[in-house]
CSV table of N, CA and C in Angstrom, one decimal:
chain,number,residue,atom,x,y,z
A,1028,UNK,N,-42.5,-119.0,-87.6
A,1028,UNK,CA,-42.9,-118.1,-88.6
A,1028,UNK,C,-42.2,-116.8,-88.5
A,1029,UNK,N,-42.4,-116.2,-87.3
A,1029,UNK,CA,-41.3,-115.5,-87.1
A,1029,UNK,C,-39.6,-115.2,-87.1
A,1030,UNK,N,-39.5,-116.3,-86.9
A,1030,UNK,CA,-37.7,-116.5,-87.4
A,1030,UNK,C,-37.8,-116.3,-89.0
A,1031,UNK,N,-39.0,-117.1,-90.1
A,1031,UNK,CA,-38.9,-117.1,-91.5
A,1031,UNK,C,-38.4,-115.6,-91.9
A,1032,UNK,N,-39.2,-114.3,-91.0
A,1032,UNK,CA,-39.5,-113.2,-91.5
A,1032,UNK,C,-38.3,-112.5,-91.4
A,1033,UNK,N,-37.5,-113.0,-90.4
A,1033,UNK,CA,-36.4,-112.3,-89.9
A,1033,UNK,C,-34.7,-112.7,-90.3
A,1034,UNK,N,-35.0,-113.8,-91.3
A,1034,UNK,CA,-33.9,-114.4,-91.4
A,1034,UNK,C,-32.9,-113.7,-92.4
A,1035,UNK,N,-32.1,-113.6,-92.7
A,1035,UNK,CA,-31.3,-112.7,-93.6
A,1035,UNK,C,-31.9,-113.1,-94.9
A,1036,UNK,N,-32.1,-114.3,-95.6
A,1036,UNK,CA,-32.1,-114.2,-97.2
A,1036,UNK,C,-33.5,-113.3,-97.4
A,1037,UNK,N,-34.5,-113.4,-96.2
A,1037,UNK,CA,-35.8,-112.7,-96.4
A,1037,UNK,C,-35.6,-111.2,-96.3
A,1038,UNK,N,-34.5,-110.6,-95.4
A,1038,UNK,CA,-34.1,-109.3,-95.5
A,1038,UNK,C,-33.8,-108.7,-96.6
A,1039,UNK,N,-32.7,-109.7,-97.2
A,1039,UNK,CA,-32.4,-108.9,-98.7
A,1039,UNK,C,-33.5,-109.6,-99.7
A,1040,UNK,N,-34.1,-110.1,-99.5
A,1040,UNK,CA,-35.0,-110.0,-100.0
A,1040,UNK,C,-36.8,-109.5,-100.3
A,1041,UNK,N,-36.4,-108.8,-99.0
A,1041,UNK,CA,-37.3,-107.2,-98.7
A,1041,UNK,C,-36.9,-106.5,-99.7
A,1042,UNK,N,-35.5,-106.0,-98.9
A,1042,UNK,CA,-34.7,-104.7,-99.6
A,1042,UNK,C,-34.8,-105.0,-100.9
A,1043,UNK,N,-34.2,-105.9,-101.3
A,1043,UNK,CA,-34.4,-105.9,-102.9
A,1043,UNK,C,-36.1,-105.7,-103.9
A,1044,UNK,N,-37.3,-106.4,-103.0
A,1044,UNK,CA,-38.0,-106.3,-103.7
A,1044,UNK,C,-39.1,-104.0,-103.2
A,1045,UNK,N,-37.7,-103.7,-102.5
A,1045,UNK,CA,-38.0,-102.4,-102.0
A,1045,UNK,C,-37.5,-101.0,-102.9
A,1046,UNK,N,-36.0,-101.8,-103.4
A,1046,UNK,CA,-35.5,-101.1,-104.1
A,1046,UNK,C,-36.3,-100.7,-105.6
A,1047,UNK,N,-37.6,-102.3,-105.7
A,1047,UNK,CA,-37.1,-102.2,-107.2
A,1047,UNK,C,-38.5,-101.2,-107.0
A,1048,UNK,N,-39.3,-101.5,-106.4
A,1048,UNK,CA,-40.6,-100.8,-105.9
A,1048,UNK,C,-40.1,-99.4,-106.0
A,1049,UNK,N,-39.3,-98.7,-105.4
A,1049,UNK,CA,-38.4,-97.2,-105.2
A,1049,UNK,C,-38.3,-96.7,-106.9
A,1050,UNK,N,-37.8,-97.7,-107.2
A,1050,UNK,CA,-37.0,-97.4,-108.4
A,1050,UNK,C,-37.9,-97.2,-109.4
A,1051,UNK,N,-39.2,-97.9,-109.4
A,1051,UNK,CA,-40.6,-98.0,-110.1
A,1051,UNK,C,-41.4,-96.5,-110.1
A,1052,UNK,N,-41.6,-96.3,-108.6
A,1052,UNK,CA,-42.0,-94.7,-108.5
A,1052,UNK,C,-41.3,-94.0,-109.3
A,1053,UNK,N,-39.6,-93.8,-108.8
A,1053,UNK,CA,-38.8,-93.2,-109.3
A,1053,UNK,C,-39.0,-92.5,-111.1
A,1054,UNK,N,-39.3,-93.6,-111.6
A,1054,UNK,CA,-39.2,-93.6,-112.6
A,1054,UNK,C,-40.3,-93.3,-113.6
A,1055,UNK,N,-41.3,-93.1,-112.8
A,1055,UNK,CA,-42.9,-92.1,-112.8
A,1055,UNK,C,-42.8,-90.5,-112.5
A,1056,UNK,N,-42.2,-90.3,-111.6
A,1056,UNK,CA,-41.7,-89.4,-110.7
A,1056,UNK,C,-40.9,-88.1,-111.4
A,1057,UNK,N,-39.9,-88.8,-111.8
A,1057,UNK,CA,-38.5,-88.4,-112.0
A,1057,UNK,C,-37.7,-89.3,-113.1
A,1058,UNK,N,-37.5,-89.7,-113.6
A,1058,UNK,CA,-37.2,-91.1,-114.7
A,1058,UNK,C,-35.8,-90.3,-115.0
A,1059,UNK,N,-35.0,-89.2,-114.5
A,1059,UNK,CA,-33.6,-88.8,-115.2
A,1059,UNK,C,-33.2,-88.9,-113.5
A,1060,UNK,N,-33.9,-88.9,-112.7
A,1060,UNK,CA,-33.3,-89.4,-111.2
A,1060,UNK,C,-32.4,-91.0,-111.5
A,1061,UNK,N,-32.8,-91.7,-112.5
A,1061,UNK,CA,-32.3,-93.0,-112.6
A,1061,UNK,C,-31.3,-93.1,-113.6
A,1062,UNK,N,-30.8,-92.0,-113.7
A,1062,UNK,CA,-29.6,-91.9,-114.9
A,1062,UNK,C,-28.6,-91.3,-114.3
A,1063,UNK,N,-27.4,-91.6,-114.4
A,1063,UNK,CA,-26.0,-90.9,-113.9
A,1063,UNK,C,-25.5,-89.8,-115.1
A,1064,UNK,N,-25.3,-88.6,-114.9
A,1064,UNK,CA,-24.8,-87.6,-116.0
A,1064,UNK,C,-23.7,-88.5,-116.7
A,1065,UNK,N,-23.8,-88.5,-117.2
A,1065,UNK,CA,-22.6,-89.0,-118.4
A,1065,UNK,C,-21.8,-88.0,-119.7
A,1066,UNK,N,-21.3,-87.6,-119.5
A,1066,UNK,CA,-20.7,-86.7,-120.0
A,1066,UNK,C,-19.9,-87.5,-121.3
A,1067,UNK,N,-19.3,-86.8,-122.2
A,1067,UNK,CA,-18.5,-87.2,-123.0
A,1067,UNK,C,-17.2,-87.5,-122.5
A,1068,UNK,N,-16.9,-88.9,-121.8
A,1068,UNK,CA,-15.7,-89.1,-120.8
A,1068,UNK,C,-15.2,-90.0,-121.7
A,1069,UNK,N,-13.8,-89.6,-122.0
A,1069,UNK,CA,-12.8,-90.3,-122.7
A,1069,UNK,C,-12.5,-91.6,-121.8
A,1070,UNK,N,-12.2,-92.6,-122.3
A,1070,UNK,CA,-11.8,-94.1,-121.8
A,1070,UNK,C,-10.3,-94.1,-121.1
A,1071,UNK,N,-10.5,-94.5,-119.8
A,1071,UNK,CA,-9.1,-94.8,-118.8
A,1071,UNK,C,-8.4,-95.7,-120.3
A,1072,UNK,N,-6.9,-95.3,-120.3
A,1072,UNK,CA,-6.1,-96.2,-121.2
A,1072,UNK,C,-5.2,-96.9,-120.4
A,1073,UNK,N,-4.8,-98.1,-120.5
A,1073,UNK,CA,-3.7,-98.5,-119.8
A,1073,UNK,C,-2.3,-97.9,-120.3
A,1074,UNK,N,-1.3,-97.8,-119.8
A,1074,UNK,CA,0.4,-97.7,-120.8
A,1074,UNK,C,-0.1,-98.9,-121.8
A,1075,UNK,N,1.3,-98.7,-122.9
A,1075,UNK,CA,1.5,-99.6,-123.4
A,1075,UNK,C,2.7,-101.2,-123.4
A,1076,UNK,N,2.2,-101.7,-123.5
A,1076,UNK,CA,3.2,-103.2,-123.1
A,1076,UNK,C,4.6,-102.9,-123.9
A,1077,UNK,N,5.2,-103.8,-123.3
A,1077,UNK,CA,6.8,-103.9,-123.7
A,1077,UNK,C,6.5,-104.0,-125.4
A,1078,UNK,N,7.5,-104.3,-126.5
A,1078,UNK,CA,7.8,-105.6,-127.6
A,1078,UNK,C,6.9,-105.0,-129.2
A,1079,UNK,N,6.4,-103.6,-128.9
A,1079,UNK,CA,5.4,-102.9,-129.6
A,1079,UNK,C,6.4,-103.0,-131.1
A,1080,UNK,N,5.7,-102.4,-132.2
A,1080,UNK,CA,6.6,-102.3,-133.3
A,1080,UNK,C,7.1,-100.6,-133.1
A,1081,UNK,N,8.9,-101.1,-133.7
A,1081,UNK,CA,9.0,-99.3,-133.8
A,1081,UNK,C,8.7,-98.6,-135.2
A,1082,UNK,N,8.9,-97.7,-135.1
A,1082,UNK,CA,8.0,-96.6,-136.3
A,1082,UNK,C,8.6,-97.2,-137.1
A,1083,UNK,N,9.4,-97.5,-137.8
A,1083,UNK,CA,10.4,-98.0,-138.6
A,1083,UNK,C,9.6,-99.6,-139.5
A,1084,UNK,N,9.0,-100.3,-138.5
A,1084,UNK,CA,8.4,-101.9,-138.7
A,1084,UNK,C,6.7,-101.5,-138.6
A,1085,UNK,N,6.5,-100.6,-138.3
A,1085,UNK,CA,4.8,-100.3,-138.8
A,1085,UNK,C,4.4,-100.8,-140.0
A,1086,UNK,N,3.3,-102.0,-139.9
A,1086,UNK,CA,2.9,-102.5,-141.2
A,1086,UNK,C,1.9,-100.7,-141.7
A,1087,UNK,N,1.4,-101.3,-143.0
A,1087,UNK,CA,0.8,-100.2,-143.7
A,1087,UNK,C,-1.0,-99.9,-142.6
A,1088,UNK,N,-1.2,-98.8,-143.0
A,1088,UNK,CA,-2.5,-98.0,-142.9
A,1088,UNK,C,-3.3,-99.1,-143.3
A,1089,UNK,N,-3.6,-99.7,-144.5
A,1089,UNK,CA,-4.9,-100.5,-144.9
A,1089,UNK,C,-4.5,-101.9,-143.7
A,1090,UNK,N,-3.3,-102.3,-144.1
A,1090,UNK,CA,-2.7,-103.5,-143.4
A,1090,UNK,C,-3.4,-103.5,-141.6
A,1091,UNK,N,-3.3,-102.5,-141.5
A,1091,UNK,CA,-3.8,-102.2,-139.9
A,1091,UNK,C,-5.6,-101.8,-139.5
A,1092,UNK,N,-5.9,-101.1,-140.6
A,1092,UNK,CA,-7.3,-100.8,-140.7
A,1092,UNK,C,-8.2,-102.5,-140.6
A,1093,UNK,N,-7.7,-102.8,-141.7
A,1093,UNK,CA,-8.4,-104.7,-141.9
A,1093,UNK,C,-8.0,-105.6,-140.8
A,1094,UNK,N,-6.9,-105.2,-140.1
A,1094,UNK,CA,-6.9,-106.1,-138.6
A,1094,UNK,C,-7.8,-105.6,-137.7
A,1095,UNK,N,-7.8,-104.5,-137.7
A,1095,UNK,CA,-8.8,-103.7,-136.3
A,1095,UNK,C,-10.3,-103.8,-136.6
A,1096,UNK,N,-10.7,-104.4,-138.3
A,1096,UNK,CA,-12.1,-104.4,-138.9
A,1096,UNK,C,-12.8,-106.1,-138.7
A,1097,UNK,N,-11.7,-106.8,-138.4
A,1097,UNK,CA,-11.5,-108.3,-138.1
A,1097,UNK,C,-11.7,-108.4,-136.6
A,1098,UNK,N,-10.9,-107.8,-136.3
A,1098,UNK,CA,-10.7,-107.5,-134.6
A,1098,UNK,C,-12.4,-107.9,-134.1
A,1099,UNK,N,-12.7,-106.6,-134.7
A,1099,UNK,CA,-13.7,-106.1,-133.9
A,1099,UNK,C,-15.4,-106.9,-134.5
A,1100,UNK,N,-15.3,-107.2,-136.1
A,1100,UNK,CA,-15.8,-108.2,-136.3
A,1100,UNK,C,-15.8,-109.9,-135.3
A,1101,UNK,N,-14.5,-110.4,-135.2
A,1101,UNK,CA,-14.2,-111.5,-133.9
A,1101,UNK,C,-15.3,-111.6,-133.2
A,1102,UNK,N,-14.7,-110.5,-132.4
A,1102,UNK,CA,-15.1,-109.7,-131.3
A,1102,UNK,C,-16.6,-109.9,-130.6
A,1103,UNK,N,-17.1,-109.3,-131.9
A,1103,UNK,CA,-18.8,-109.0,-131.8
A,1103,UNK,C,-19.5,-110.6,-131.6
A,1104,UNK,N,-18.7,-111.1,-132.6
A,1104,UNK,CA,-18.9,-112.8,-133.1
A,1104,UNK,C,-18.9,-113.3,-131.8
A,1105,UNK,N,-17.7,-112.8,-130.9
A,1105,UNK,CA,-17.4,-113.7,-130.1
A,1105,UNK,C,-18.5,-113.6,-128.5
A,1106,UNK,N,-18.9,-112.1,-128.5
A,1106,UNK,CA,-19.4,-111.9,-127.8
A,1106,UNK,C,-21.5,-112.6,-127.9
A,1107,UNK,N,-21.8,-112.7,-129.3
A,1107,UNK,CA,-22.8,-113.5,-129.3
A,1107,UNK,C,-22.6,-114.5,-129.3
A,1108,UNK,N,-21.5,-115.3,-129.5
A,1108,UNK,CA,-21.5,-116.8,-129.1
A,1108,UNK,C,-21.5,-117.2,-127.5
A,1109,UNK,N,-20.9,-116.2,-126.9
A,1109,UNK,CA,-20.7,-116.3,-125.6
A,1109,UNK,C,-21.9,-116.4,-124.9
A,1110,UNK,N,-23.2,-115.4,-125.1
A,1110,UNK,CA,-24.5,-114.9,-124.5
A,1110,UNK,C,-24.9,-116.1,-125.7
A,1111,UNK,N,-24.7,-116.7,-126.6
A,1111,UNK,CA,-26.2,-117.9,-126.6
A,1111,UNK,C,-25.3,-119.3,-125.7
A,1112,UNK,N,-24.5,-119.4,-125.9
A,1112,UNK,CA,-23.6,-120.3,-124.9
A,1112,UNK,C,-24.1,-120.0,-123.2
A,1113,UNK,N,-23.9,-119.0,-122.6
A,1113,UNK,CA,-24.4,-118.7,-121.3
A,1113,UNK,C,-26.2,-119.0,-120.9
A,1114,UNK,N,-26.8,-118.3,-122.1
A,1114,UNK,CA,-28.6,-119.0,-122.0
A,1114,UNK,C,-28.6,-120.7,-122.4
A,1115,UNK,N,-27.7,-121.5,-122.7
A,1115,UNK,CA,-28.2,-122.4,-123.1
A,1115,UNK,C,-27.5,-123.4,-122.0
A,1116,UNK,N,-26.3,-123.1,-121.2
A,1116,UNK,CA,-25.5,-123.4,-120.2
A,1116,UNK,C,-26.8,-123.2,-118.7
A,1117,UNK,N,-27.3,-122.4,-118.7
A,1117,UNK,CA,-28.2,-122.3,-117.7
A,1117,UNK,C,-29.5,-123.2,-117.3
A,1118,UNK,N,-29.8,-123.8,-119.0
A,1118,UNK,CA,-30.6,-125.1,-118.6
A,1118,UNK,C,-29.6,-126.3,-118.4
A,1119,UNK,N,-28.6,-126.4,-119.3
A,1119,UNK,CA,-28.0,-127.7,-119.4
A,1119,UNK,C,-27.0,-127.8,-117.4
A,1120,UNK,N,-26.7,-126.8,-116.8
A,1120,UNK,CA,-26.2,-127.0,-116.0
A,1120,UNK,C,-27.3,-127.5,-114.9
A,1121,UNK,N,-28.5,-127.6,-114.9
A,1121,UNK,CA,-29.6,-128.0,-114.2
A,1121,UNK,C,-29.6,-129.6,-113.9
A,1122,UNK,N,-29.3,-129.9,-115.2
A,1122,UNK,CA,-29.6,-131.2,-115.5
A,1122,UNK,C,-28.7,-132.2,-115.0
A,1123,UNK,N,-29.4,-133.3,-114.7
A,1123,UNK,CA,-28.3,-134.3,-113.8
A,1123,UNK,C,-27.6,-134.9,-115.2
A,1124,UNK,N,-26.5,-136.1,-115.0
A,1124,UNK,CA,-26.0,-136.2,-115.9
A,1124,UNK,C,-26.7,-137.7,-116.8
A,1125,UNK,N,-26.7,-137.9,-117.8
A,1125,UNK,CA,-27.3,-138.6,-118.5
A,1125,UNK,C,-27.3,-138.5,-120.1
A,1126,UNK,N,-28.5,-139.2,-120.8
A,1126,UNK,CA,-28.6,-139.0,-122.1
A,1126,UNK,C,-29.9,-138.6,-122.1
A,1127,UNK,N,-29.9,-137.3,-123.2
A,1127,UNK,CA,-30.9,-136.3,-123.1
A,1127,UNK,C,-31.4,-137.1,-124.7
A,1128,UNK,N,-32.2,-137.3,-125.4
A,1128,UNK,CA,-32.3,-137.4,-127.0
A,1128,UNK,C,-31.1,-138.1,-127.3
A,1129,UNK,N,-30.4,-137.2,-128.4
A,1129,UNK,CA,-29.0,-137.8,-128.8
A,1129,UNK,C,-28.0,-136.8,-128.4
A,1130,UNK,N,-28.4,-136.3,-127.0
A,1130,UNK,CA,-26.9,-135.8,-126.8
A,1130,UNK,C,-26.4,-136.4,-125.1
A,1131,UNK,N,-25.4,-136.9,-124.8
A,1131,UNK,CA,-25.7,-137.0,-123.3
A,1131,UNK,C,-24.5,-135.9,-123.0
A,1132,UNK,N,-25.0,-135.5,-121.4
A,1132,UNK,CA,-24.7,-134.5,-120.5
A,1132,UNK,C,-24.3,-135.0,-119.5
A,1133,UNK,N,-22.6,-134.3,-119.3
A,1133,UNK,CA,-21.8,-135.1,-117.9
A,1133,UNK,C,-21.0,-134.2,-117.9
A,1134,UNK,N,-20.4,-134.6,-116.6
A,1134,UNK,CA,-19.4,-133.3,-116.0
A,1134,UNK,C,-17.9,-134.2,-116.2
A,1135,UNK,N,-16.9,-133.3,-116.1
A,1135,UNK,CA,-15.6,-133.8,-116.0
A,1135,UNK,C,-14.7,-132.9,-115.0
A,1136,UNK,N,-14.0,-133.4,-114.1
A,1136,UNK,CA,-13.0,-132.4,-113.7
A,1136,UNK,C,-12.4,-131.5,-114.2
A,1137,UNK,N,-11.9,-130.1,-113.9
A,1137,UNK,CA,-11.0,-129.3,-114.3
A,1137,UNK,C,-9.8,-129.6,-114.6
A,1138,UNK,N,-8.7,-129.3,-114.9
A,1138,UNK,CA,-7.7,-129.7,-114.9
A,1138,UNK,C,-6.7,-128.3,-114.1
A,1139,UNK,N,-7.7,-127.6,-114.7
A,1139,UNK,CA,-6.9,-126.3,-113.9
A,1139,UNK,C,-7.2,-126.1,-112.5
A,1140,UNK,N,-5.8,-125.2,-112.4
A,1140,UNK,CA,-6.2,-124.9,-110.8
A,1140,UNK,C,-6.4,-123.2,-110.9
A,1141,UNK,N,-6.5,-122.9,-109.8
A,1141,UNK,CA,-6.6,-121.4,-108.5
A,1141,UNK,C,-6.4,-121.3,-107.6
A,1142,UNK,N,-5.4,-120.1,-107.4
A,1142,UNK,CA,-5.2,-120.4,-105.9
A,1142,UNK,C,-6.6,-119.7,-104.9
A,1143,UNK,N,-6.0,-120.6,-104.0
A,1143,UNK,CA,-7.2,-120.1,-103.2
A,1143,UNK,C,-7.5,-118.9,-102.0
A,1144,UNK,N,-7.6,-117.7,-102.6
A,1144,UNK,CA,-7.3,-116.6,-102.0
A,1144,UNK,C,-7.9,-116.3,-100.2
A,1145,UNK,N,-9.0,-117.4,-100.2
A,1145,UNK,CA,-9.4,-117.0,-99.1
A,1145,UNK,C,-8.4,-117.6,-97.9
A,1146,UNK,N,-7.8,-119.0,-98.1
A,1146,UNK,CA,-6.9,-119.5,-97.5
A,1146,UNK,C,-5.0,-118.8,-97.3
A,1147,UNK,N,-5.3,-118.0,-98.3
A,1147,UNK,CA,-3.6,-117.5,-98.6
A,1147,UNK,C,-3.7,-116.0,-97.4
A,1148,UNK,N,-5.0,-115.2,-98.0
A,1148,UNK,CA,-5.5,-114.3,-96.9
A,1148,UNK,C,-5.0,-114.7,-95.1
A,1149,UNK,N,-6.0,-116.1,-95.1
A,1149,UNK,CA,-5.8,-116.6,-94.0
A,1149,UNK,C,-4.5,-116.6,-93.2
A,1150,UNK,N,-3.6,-117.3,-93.5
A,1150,UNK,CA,-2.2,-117.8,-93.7
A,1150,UNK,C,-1.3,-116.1,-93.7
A,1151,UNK,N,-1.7,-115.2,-94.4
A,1151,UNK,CA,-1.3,-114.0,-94.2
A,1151,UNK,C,-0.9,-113.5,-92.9
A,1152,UNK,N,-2.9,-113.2,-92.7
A,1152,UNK,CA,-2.9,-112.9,-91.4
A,1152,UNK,C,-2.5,-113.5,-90.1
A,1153,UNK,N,-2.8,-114.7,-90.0
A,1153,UNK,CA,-2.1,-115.3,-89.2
A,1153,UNK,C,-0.3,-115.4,-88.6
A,1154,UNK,N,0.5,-114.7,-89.8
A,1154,UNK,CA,2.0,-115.3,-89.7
A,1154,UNK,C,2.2,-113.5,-89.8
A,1155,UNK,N,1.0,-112.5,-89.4
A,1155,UNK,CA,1.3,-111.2,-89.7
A,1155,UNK,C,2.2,-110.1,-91.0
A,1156,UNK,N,1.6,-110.7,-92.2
A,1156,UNK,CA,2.3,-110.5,-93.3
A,1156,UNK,C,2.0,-109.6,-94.3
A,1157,UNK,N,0.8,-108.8,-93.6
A,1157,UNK,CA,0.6,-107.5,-94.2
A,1157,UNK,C,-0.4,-107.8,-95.1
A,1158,UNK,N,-0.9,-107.3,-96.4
A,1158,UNK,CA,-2.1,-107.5,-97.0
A,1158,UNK,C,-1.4,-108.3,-97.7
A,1159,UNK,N,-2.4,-109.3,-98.6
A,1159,UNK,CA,-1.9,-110.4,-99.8
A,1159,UNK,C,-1.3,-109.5,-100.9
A,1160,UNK,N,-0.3,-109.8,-102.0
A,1160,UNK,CA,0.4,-109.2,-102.9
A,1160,UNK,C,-0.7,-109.1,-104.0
A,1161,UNK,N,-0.6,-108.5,-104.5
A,1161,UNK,CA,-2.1,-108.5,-105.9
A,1161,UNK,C,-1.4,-107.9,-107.0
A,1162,UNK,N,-1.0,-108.3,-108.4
A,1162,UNK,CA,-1.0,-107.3,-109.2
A,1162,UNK,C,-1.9,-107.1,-110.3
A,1163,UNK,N,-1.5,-106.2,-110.9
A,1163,UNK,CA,-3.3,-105.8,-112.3
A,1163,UNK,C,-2.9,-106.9,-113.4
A,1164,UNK,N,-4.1,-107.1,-113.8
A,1164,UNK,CA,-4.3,-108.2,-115.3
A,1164,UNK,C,-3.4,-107.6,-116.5
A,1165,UNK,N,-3.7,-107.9,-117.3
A,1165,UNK,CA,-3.3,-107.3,-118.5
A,1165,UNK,C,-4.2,-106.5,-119.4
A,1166,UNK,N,-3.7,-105.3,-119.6
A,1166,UNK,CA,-4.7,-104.7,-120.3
A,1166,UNK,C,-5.5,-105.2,-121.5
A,1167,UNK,N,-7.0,-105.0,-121.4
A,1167,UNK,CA,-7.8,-105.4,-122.9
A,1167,UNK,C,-7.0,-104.1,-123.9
A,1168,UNK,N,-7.2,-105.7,-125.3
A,1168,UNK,CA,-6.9,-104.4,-126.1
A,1168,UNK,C,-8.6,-104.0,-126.9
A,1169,UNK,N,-8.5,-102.7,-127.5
A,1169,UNK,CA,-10.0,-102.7,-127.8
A,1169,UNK,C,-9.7,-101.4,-129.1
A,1170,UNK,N,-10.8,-101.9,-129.7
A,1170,UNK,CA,-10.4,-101.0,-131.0
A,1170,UNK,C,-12.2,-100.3,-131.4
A,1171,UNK,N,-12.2,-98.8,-132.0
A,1171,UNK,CA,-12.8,-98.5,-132.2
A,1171,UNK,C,-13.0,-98.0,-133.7
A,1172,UNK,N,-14.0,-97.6,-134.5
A,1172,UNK,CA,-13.8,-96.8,-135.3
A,1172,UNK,C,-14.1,-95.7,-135.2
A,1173,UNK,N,-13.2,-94.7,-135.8
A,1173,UNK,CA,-13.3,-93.0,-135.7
A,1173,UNK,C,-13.7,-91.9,-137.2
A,1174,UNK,N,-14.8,-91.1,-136.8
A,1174,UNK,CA,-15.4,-90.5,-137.8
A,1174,UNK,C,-14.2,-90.2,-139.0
A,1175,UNK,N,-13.4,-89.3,-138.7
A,1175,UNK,CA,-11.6,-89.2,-139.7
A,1175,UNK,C,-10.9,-89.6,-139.3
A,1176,UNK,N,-10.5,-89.8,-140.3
A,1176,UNK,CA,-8.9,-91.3,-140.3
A,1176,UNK,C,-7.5,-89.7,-139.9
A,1177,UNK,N,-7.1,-90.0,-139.0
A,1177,UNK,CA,-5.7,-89.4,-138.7
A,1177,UNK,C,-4.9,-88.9,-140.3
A,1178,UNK,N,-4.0,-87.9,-139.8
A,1178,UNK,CA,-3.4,-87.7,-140.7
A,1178,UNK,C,-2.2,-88.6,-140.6
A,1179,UNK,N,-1.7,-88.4,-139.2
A,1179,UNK,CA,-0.6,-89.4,-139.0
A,1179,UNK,C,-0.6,-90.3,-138.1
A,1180,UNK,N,0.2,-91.0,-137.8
A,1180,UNK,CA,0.3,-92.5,-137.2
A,1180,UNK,C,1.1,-91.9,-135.5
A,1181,UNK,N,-0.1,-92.0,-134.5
A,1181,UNK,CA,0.8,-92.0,-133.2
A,1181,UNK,C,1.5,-92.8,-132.8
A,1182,UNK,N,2.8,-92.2,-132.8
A,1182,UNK,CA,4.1,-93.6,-132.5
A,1182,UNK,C,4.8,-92.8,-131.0
């Protein structure tokens, strides 16, 4: 019984059910203790990629307005397909494989690979090769809309 109490998943699962208890008072207490100031902080931008159009090949203002209104339309689209796909992936990944009604449910190998960073690490350190190489993703692009439309086109 004693080992049960002491074992790590029961620890973080103290802590966790301590935090949320904390956070409960807190929030009786003090409820802007649970908020980080947020200020009006402009968004980190990445540079921009190689292959851009020059001023010269800029399609028109409306031409670009109705891509960025599409964009972001997608976007939104794509983001609720995703979140009912993830809740309905949560029962279906439960399920052994079979025929459910009229749909059946089975797994298939990946085709893709990854490398496997914990082994490359490994391999690193062992042959003394300094930290593993990492470089950054590619930047999201992301579009917003703004109260006035520019006068002019930043190029």
């Amino acid at each position: 019984m004693f080992q049960l109490l002491t074992s790590p998943r029961t620890a973080r699962t103290v802590r966790g059910l301590l935090g949320t208890v904390a956070d409960a008072v807190r929030s009786v207490v003090a409820p802007a203790s649970l908020v980080e100031e947020q200020a009006d902080v402009e968004p980190v931008t990445a540079p921009d990629p190689a292959g851009l159009y020059e001023a010269d090949e800029l399609p028109a203002v409306e031409t670009i307005e109705a891509a960025a209104r599409e964009f972001e339309r997608a976007a939104d689209q794509a983001r609720r397909a995703d979140r009912g796909k993830r809740a309905a992936k949560k029962v279906l990944d439960r399920l052994p494989s079979g025929i459910y009604g009229t749909w059946r449910v089975f797994r298939t190998p990946s085709s893709r690979q990854t490398p496997d960073l914990a082994e490359i690490t490994r391999i690193f350190k062992a042959n003394n090769l300094g930290p593993v190489p990492m470089k950054a993703c590619a930047a999201s692009l992301k579009v917003e809309a703004v109260d006035e439309p520019a006068l002019t086109v930043a190029v």
